[in-house]
Amino acid sequence: MGIDINHKHDRKVVRKEPKSDDLYLRLLVKLYRFLARRTKSKFNSIILKRLFMSHTNRPPIALSKLIRLMKKEGRKDKIAVIVGTVTDDIRIFRVPKLKLVALRVTERARARILKAGGEIMTFDQLAIKAPRGQNTVLLQGRRTARESCRHFGRAPGVPHSSTKPYVRSKGRKFEKGRGKRHGCGWKA
């Protein structure tokens, strides 16, 4: 009799290509696969890995956040690189001159960046300008910014939990104080 080998850890869930059939994304993958292999640059391998990622792992970044991150010391004339979408933020009034590379820039954000004298490039243009990722800053949006992430964590109602409950609506009859007051079940 043979040994009963456990095969539940055999499959490694690592993307080797994007799930999307988008032709332009596939061409970018082809380009950055070549660059990652031939340049041995960490920048290119990170770009390639992020091009494979799912939509939730490529979160959008607001124009305000982008401006704030590019104001940091030593980033003045560098190119901001975002493997994702750049969205507009109406809360910001003055947009400085930015050099930017992104998969997608929303219409209003694009207009504001270009009006300020900025420059928006595509990833294939970046490959020509900075094949090793020199003079660039690699940025990404916050992955936990999704509303669904507020429901993750310790159960709502238990001590030291700030998790949002899945509740139909707010009111006296809907999950108010159970476990927090003696009058509603018990007090923890």
PDB file of C-alpha atoms in Angstrom:
ATOM      1  CA  MET A   1       0.000   0.000   0.000  1.00  0.00           C
ATOM      2  CA  GLY A   2       1.167   3.510  -0.810  1.00  0.00           C
ATOM      3  CA  ILE A   3       1.192   6.583   1.366  1.00  0.00           C
ATOM      4  CA  ASP A   4      -1.905   8.736   1.241  1.00  0.00           C
ATOM      5  CA  ILE A   5      -0.321  12.050   0.180  1.00  0.00           C
ATOM      6  CA  ASN A   6      -2.222  15.225   0.940  1.00  0.00           C
ATOM      7  CA  HIS A   7      -2.660  17.191  -2.281  1.00  0.00           C
ATOM      8  CA  LYS A   8      -4.588  20.165  -0.924  1.00  0.00           C
ATOM      9  CA  HIS A   9      -1.513  22.450  -1.031  1.00  0.00           C
ATOM     10  CA  ASP A  10      -0.401  21.462  -4.554  1.00  0.00           C
ATOM     11  CA  ARG A  11      -2.032  24.282  -6.503  1.00  0.00           C
ATOM     12  CA  LYS A  12      -0.287  27.621  -6.226  1.00  0.00           C
ATOM     13  CA  VAL A  13      -2.705  30.482  -6.854  1.00  0.00           C
ATOM     14  CA  VAL A  14      -0.397  32.913  -8.638  1.00  0.00           C
ATOM     15  CA  ARG A  15      -1.467  34.731 -11.775  1.00  0.00           C
ATOM     16  CA  LYS A  16       0.821  34.262 -14.743  1.00  0.00           C
ATOM     17  CA  GLU A  17      -1.370  36.329 -17.063  1.00  0.00           C
ATOM     18  CA  PRO A  18      -4.349  38.691 -16.718  1.00  0.00           C
ATOM     19  CA  LYS A  19      -7.864  37.241 -16.622  1.00  0.00           C
ATOM     20  CA  SER A  20      -9.004  39.999 -18.975  1.00  0.00           C
ATOM     21  CA  ASP A  21      -9.097  39.531 -22.735  1.00  0.00           C
ATOM     22  CA  ASP A  22      -8.411  43.228 -23.318  1.00  0.00           C
ATOM     23  CA  LEU A  23      -6.100  43.359 -26.305  1.00  0.00           C
ATOM     24  CA  TYR A  24      -4.253  46.500 -25.186  1.00  0.00           C
ATOM     25  CA  LEU A  25      -3.628  45.084 -21.713  1.00  0.00           C
ATOM     26  CA  ARG A  26      -2.283  41.886 -23.282  1.00  0.00           C
ATOM     27  CA  LEU A  27       0.105  43.948 -25.438  1.00  0.00           C
ATOM     28  CA  LEU A  28       1.353  45.785 -22.339  1.00  0.00           C
ATOM     29  CA  VAL A  29       1.899  42.426 -20.633  1.00  0.00           C
ATOM     30  CA  LYS A  30       3.923  41.273 -23.644  1.00  0.00           C
ATOM     31  CA  LEU A  31       6.048  44.412 -23.493  1.00  0.00           C
ATOM     32  CA  TYR A  32       6.669  44.341 -19.729  1.00  0.00           C
ATOM     33  CA  ARG A  33       7.287  40.586 -19.714  1.00  0.00           C
ATOM     34  CA  PHE A  34      10.108  41.250 -22.175  1.00  0.00           C
ATOM     35  CA  LEU A  35      11.433  44.217 -20.146  1.00  0.00           C
ATOM     36  CA  ALA A  36      11.278  42.309 -16.843  1.00  0.00           C
ATOM     37  CA  ARG A  37      13.222  39.439 -18.392  1.00  0.00           C
ATOM     38  CA  ARG A  38      15.841  41.465 -20.256  1.00  0.00           C
ATOM     39  CA  THR A  39      16.500  44.379 -17.903  1.00  0.00           C
ATOM     40  CA  LYS A  40      16.455  42.449 -14.592  1.00  0.00           C
ATOM     41  CA  SER A  41      14.796  45.588 -13.215  1.00  0.00           C
ATOM     42  CA  LYS A  42      12.628  45.210 -10.102  1.00  0.00           C
ATOM     43  CA  PHE A  43      10.440  48.090 -11.324  1.00  0.00           C
ATOM     44  CA  ASN A  44       9.449  46.216 -14.488  1.00  0.00           C
ATOM     45  CA  SER A  45       8.662  42.981 -12.645  1.00  0.00           C
ATOM     46  CA  ILE A  46       6.423  44.902 -10.207  1.00  0.00           C
ATOM     47  CA  ILE A  47       4.588  46.581 -13.122  1.00  0.00           C
ATOM     48  CA  LEU A  48       4.124  43.186 -14.781  1.00  0.00           C
ATOM     49  CA  LYS A  49       2.778  41.628 -11.568  1.00  0.00           C
ATOM     50  CA  ARG A  50       0.320  44.512 -11.110  1.00  0.00           C
ATOM     51  CA  LEU A  51      -0.914  44.248 -14.704  1.00  0.00           C
ATOM     52  CA  PHE A  52      -2.089  40.702 -13.854  1.00  0.00           C
ATOM     53  CA  MET A  53      -4.011  41.821 -10.780  1.00  0.00           C
ATOM     54  CA  SER A  54      -7.757  41.761 -10.284  1.00  0.00           C
ATOM     55  CA  HIS A  55      -9.821  44.939 -10.263  1.00  0.00           C
ATOM     56  CA  THR A  56     -10.011  45.087  -6.451  1.00  0.00           C
ATOM     57  CA  ASN A  57      -6.236  44.805  -6.192  1.00  0.00           C
ATOM     58  CA  ARG A  58      -5.794  47.727  -8.596  1.00  0.00           C
ATOM     59  CA  PRO A  59      -7.719  50.359  -6.603  1.00  0.00           C
ATOM     60  CA  PRO A  60      -8.220  53.876  -7.991  1.00  0.00           C
ATOM     61  CA  ILE A  61      -6.205  56.780  -6.650  1.00  0.00           C
ATOM     62  CA  ALA A  62      -7.699  60.252  -6.238  1.00  0.00           C
ATOM     63  CA  LEU A  63      -6.019  63.292  -7.757  1.00  0.00           C
ATOM     64  CA  SER A  64      -5.734  64.842  -4.268  1.00  0.00           C
ATOM     65  CA  LYS A  65      -3.856  61.791  -2.919  1.00  0.00           C
ATOM     66  CA  LEU A  66      -1.591  61.787  -5.977  1.00  0.00           C
ATOM     67  CA  ILE A  67      -0.737  65.487  -5.470  1.00  0.00           C
ATOM     68  CA  ARG A  68      -0.081  64.916  -1.764  1.00  0.00           C
ATOM     69  CA  LEU A  69       2.255  61.985  -2.455  1.00  0.00           C
ATOM     70  CA  MET A  70       4.136  63.823  -5.205  1.00  0.00           C
ATOM     71  CA  LYS A  71       4.739  66.846  -2.924  1.00  0.00           C
ATOM     72  CA  LYS A  72       7.134  64.769  -0.810  1.00  0.00           C
ATOM     73  CA  GLU A  73      10.824  65.592  -0.797  1.00  0.00           C
ATOM     74  CA  GLY A  74      12.841  64.448  -3.790  1.00  0.00           C
ATOM     75  CA  ARG A  75       9.811  63.767  -6.012  1.00  0.00           C
ATOM     76  CA  LYS A  76       9.593  67.153  -7.748  1.00  0.00           C
ATOM     77  CA  ASP A  77      10.419  66.221 -11.364  1.00  0.00           C
ATOM     78  CA  LYS A  78       9.733  62.505 -11.135  1.00  0.00           C
ATOM     79  CA  ILE A  79       7.079  60.576 -13.063  1.00  0.00           C
ATOM     80  CA  ALA A  80       4.192  59.139 -11.030  1.00  0.00           C
ATOM     81  CA  VAL A  81       3.379  55.583 -12.155  1.00  0.00           C
ATOM     82  CA  ILE A  82      -0.014  54.073 -11.273  1.00  0.00           C
ATOM     83  CA  VAL A  83      -1.156  50.646 -12.492  1.00  0.00           C
ATOM     84  CA  GLY A  84      -4.826  51.575 -12.180  1.00  0.00           C
ATOM     85  CA  THR A  85      -7.186  54.525 -12.520  1.00  0.00           C
ATOM     86  CA  VAL A  86      -6.625  58.141 -11.541  1.00  0.00           C
ATOM     87  CA  THR A  87      -9.880  59.850 -10.559  1.00  0.00           C
ATOM     88  CA  ASP A  88     -10.719  63.532 -10.124  1.00  0.00           C
ATOM     89  CA  ASP A  89     -11.256  65.150  -6.722  1.00  0.00           C
ATOM     90  CA  ILE A  90     -13.391  68.287  -6.679  1.00  0.00           C
ATOM     91  CA  ARG A  91     -12.193  69.123  -3.147  1.00  0.00           C
ATOM     92  CA  ILE A  92      -8.824  70.204  -4.529  1.00  0.00           C
ATOM     93  CA  PHE A  93      -8.622  73.577  -6.271  1.00  0.00           C
ATOM     94  CA  ARG A  94      -5.019  74.017  -7.432  1.00  0.00           C
ATOM     95  CA  VAL A  95      -3.535  71.202  -9.473  1.00  0.00           C
ATOM     96  CA  PRO A  96       0.262  71.430  -9.815  1.00  0.00           C
ATOM     97  CA  LYS A  97       2.219  70.387 -12.891  1.00  0.00           C
ATOM     98  CA  LEU A  98       2.385  66.575 -12.870  1.00  0.00           C
ATOM     99  CA  LYS A  99       4.035  63.907 -14.995  1.00  0.00           C
ATOM    100  CA  LEU A 100       1.873  60.842 -14.873  1.00  0.00           C
ATOM    101  CA  VAL A 101       1.594  57.310 -16.243  1.00  0.00           C
ATOM    102  CA  ALA A 102      -1.611  55.342 -15.589  1.00  0.00           C
ATOM    103  CA  LEU A 103      -3.738  52.611 -17.141  1.00  0.00           C
ATOM    104  CA  ARG A 104      -6.701  54.992 -17.143  1.00  0.00           C
ATOM    105  CA  VAL A 105      -7.316  58.631 -16.229  1.00  0.00           C
ATOM    106  CA  THR A 106     -10.904  59.839 -15.906  1.00  0.00           C
ATOM    107  CA  GLU A 107     -12.026  62.564 -18.292  1.00  0.00           C
ATOM    108  CA  ARG A 108     -12.199  65.376 -15.724  1.00  0.00           C
ATOM    109  CA  ALA A 109      -8.916  64.437 -14.040  1.00  0.00           C
ATOM    110  CA  ARG A 110      -7.210  64.331 -17.457  1.00  0.00           C
ATOM    111  CA  ALA A 111      -8.533  67.787 -18.370  1.00  0.00           C
ATOM    112  CA  ARG A 112      -7.338  69.288 -15.063  1.00  0.00           C
ATOM    113  CA  ILE A 113      -3.845  67.767 -15.266  1.00  0.00           C
ATOM    114  CA  LEU A 114      -3.359  68.916 -18.868  1.00  0.00           C
ATOM    115  CA  LYS A 115      -4.718  72.406 -18.089  1.00  0.00           C
ATOM    116  CA  ALA A 116      -2.090  72.767 -15.339  1.00  0.00           C
ATOM    117  CA  GLY A 117       0.614  72.029 -17.937  1.00  0.00           C
ATOM    118  CA  GLY A 118       1.078  68.440 -16.846  1.00  0.00           C
ATOM    119  CA  GLU A 119       1.815  65.390 -18.960  1.00  0.00           C
ATOM    120  CA  ILE A 120      -0.043  62.069 -19.151  1.00  0.00           C
ATOM    121  CA  MET A 121       1.728  59.118 -20.725  1.00  0.00           C
ATOM    122  CA  THR A 122       0.819  55.522 -21.443  1.00  0.00           C
ATOM    123  CA  PHE A 123       2.871  52.536 -20.291  1.00  0.00           C
ATOM    124  CA  ASP A 124       4.358  51.916 -23.738  1.00  0.00           C
ATOM    125  CA  GLN A 125       5.567  55.539 -23.829  1.00  0.00           C
ATOM    126  CA  LEU A 126       7.076  55.026 -20.377  1.00  0.00           C
ATOM    127  CA  ALA A 127       8.893  51.920 -21.627  1.00  0.00           C
ATOM    128  CA  ILE A 128      10.647  54.092 -24.223  1.00  0.00           C
ATOM    129  CA  LYS A 129      11.330  57.008 -21.853  1.00  0.00           C
ATOM    130  CA  ALA A 130      12.364  54.988 -18.770  1.00  0.00           C
ATOM    131  CA  PRO A 131      12.890  51.309 -19.642  1.00  0.00           C
ATOM    132  CA  ARG A 132      14.352  50.564 -16.195  1.00  0.00           C
ATOM    133  CA  GLY A 133      11.911  52.800 -14.322  1.00  0.00           C
ATOM    134  CA  GLN A 134      14.509  55.459 -13.624  1.00  0.00           C
ATOM    135  CA  ASN A 135      13.246  58.782 -12.231  1.00  0.00           C
ATOM    136  CA  THR A 136       9.789  57.350 -11.431  1.00  0.00           C
ATOM    137  CA  VAL A 137       7.638  56.940  -8.309  1.00  0.00           C
ATOM    138  CA  LEU A 138       5.441  53.833  -8.179  1.00  0.00           C
ATOM    139  CA  LEU A 139       2.136  54.560  -6.433  1.00  0.00           C
ATOM    140  CA  GLN A 140      -1.159  52.775  -5.752  1.00  0.00           C
ATOM    141  CA  GLY A 141      -4.525  53.493  -4.139  1.00  0.00           C
ATOM    142  CA  ARG A 142      -5.691  52.098  -0.802  1.00  0.00           C
ATOM    143  CA  ARG A 143      -6.999  48.551  -1.165  1.00  0.00           C
ATOM    144  CA  THR A 144      -9.080  48.724   2.009  1.00  0.00           C
ATOM    145  CA  ALA A 145     -10.985  51.816   0.855  1.00  0.00           C
ATOM    146  CA  ARG A 146     -13.849  49.677  -0.491  1.00  0.00           C
ATOM    147  CA  GLU A 147     -17.095  49.828   1.491  1.00  0.00           C
ATOM    148  CA  SER A 148     -17.114  46.039   1.866  1.00  0.00           C
ATOM    149  CA  CYS A 149     -13.853  46.217   3.866  1.00  0.00           C
ATOM    150  CA  ARG A 150     -15.693  48.045   6.663  1.00  0.00           C
ATOM    151  CA  HIS A 151     -17.586  44.832   7.415  1.00  0.00           C
ATOM    152  CA  PHE A 152     -14.393  42.763   7.878  1.00  0.00           C
ATOM    153  CA  GLY A 153     -12.832  42.174  11.284  1.00  0.00           C
ATOM    154  CA  ARG A 154     -14.156  41.391  14.765  1.00  0.00           C
ATOM    155  CA  ALA A 155     -17.893  40.798  14.991  1.00  0.00           C
ATOM    156  CA  PRO A 156     -19.921  43.999  15.380  1.00  0.00           C
ATOM    157  CA  GLY A 157     -21.018  44.456  18.977  1.00  0.00           C
ATOM    158  CA  VAL A 158     -18.149  42.646  20.653  1.00  0.00           C
ATOM    159  CA  PRO A 159     -15.784  44.787  22.769  1.00  0.00           C
ATOM    160  CA  HIS A 160     -13.129  46.829  20.894  1.00  0.00           C
ATOM    161  CA  SER A 161     -14.830  46.209  17.549  1.00  0.00           C
ATOM    162  CA  SER A 162     -15.382  48.997  15.067  1.00  0.00           C
ATOM    163  CA  THR A 163     -16.744  46.669  12.395  1.00  0.00           C
ATOM    164  CA  LYS A 164     -19.797  47.836  10.484  1.00  0.00           C
ATOM    165  CA  PRO A 165     -22.802  45.496  10.825  1.00  0.00           C
ATOM    166  CA  TYR A 166     -24.795  44.273   7.845  1.00  0.00           C
ATOM    167  CA  VAL A 167     -27.988  45.978   8.955  1.00  0.00           C
ATOM    168  CA  ARG A 168     -31.108  46.794   6.934  1.00  0.00           C
ATOM    169  CA  SER A 169     -31.453  50.329   8.269  1.00  0.00           C
ATOM    170  CA  LYS A 170     -30.617  52.531  11.233  1.00  0.00           C
ATOM    171  CA  GLY A 171     -33.213  52.807  13.971  1.00  0.00           C
ATOM    172  CA  ARG A 172     -34.449  51.692  17.402  1.00  0.00           C
ATOM    173  CA  LYS A 173     -35.512  48.284  16.118  1.00  0.00           C
ATOM    174  CA  PHE A 174     -32.314  47.489  14.205  1.00  0.00           C
ATOM    175  CA  GLU A 175     -29.249  46.240  16.095  1.00  0.00           C
ATOM    176  CA  LYS A 176     -29.056  48.974  18.706  1.00  0.00           C
ATOM    177  CA  GLY A 177     -27.202  48.224  21.899  1.00  0.00           C
ATOM    178  CA  ARG A 178     -27.498  44.403  22.009  1.00  0.00           C
ATOM    179  CA  GLY A 179     -24.544  43.347  24.127  1.00  0.00           C
ATOM    180  CA  LYS A 180     -23.827  46.940  25.099  1.00  0.00           C
ATOM    181  CA  ARG A 181     -26.699  47.641  27.485  1.00  0.00           C
ATOM    182  CA  HIS A 182     -28.347  45.491  30.167  1.00  0.00           C
ATOM    183  CA  GLY A 183     -31.785  46.345  28.778  1.00  0.00           C
ATOM    184  CA  CYS A 184     -30.924  44.791  25.387  1.00  0.00           C
ATOM    185  CA  GLY A 185     -30.006  41.181  25.991  1.00  0.00           C
ATOM    186  CA  TRP A 186     -26.781  41.508  27.990  1.00  0.00           C
ATOM    187  CA  LYS A 187     -23.882  43.893  28.591  1.00  0.00           C
ATOM    188  CA  ALA A 188     -20.366  42.803  27.636  1.00  0.00           C
TER     189      ALA A 188
END
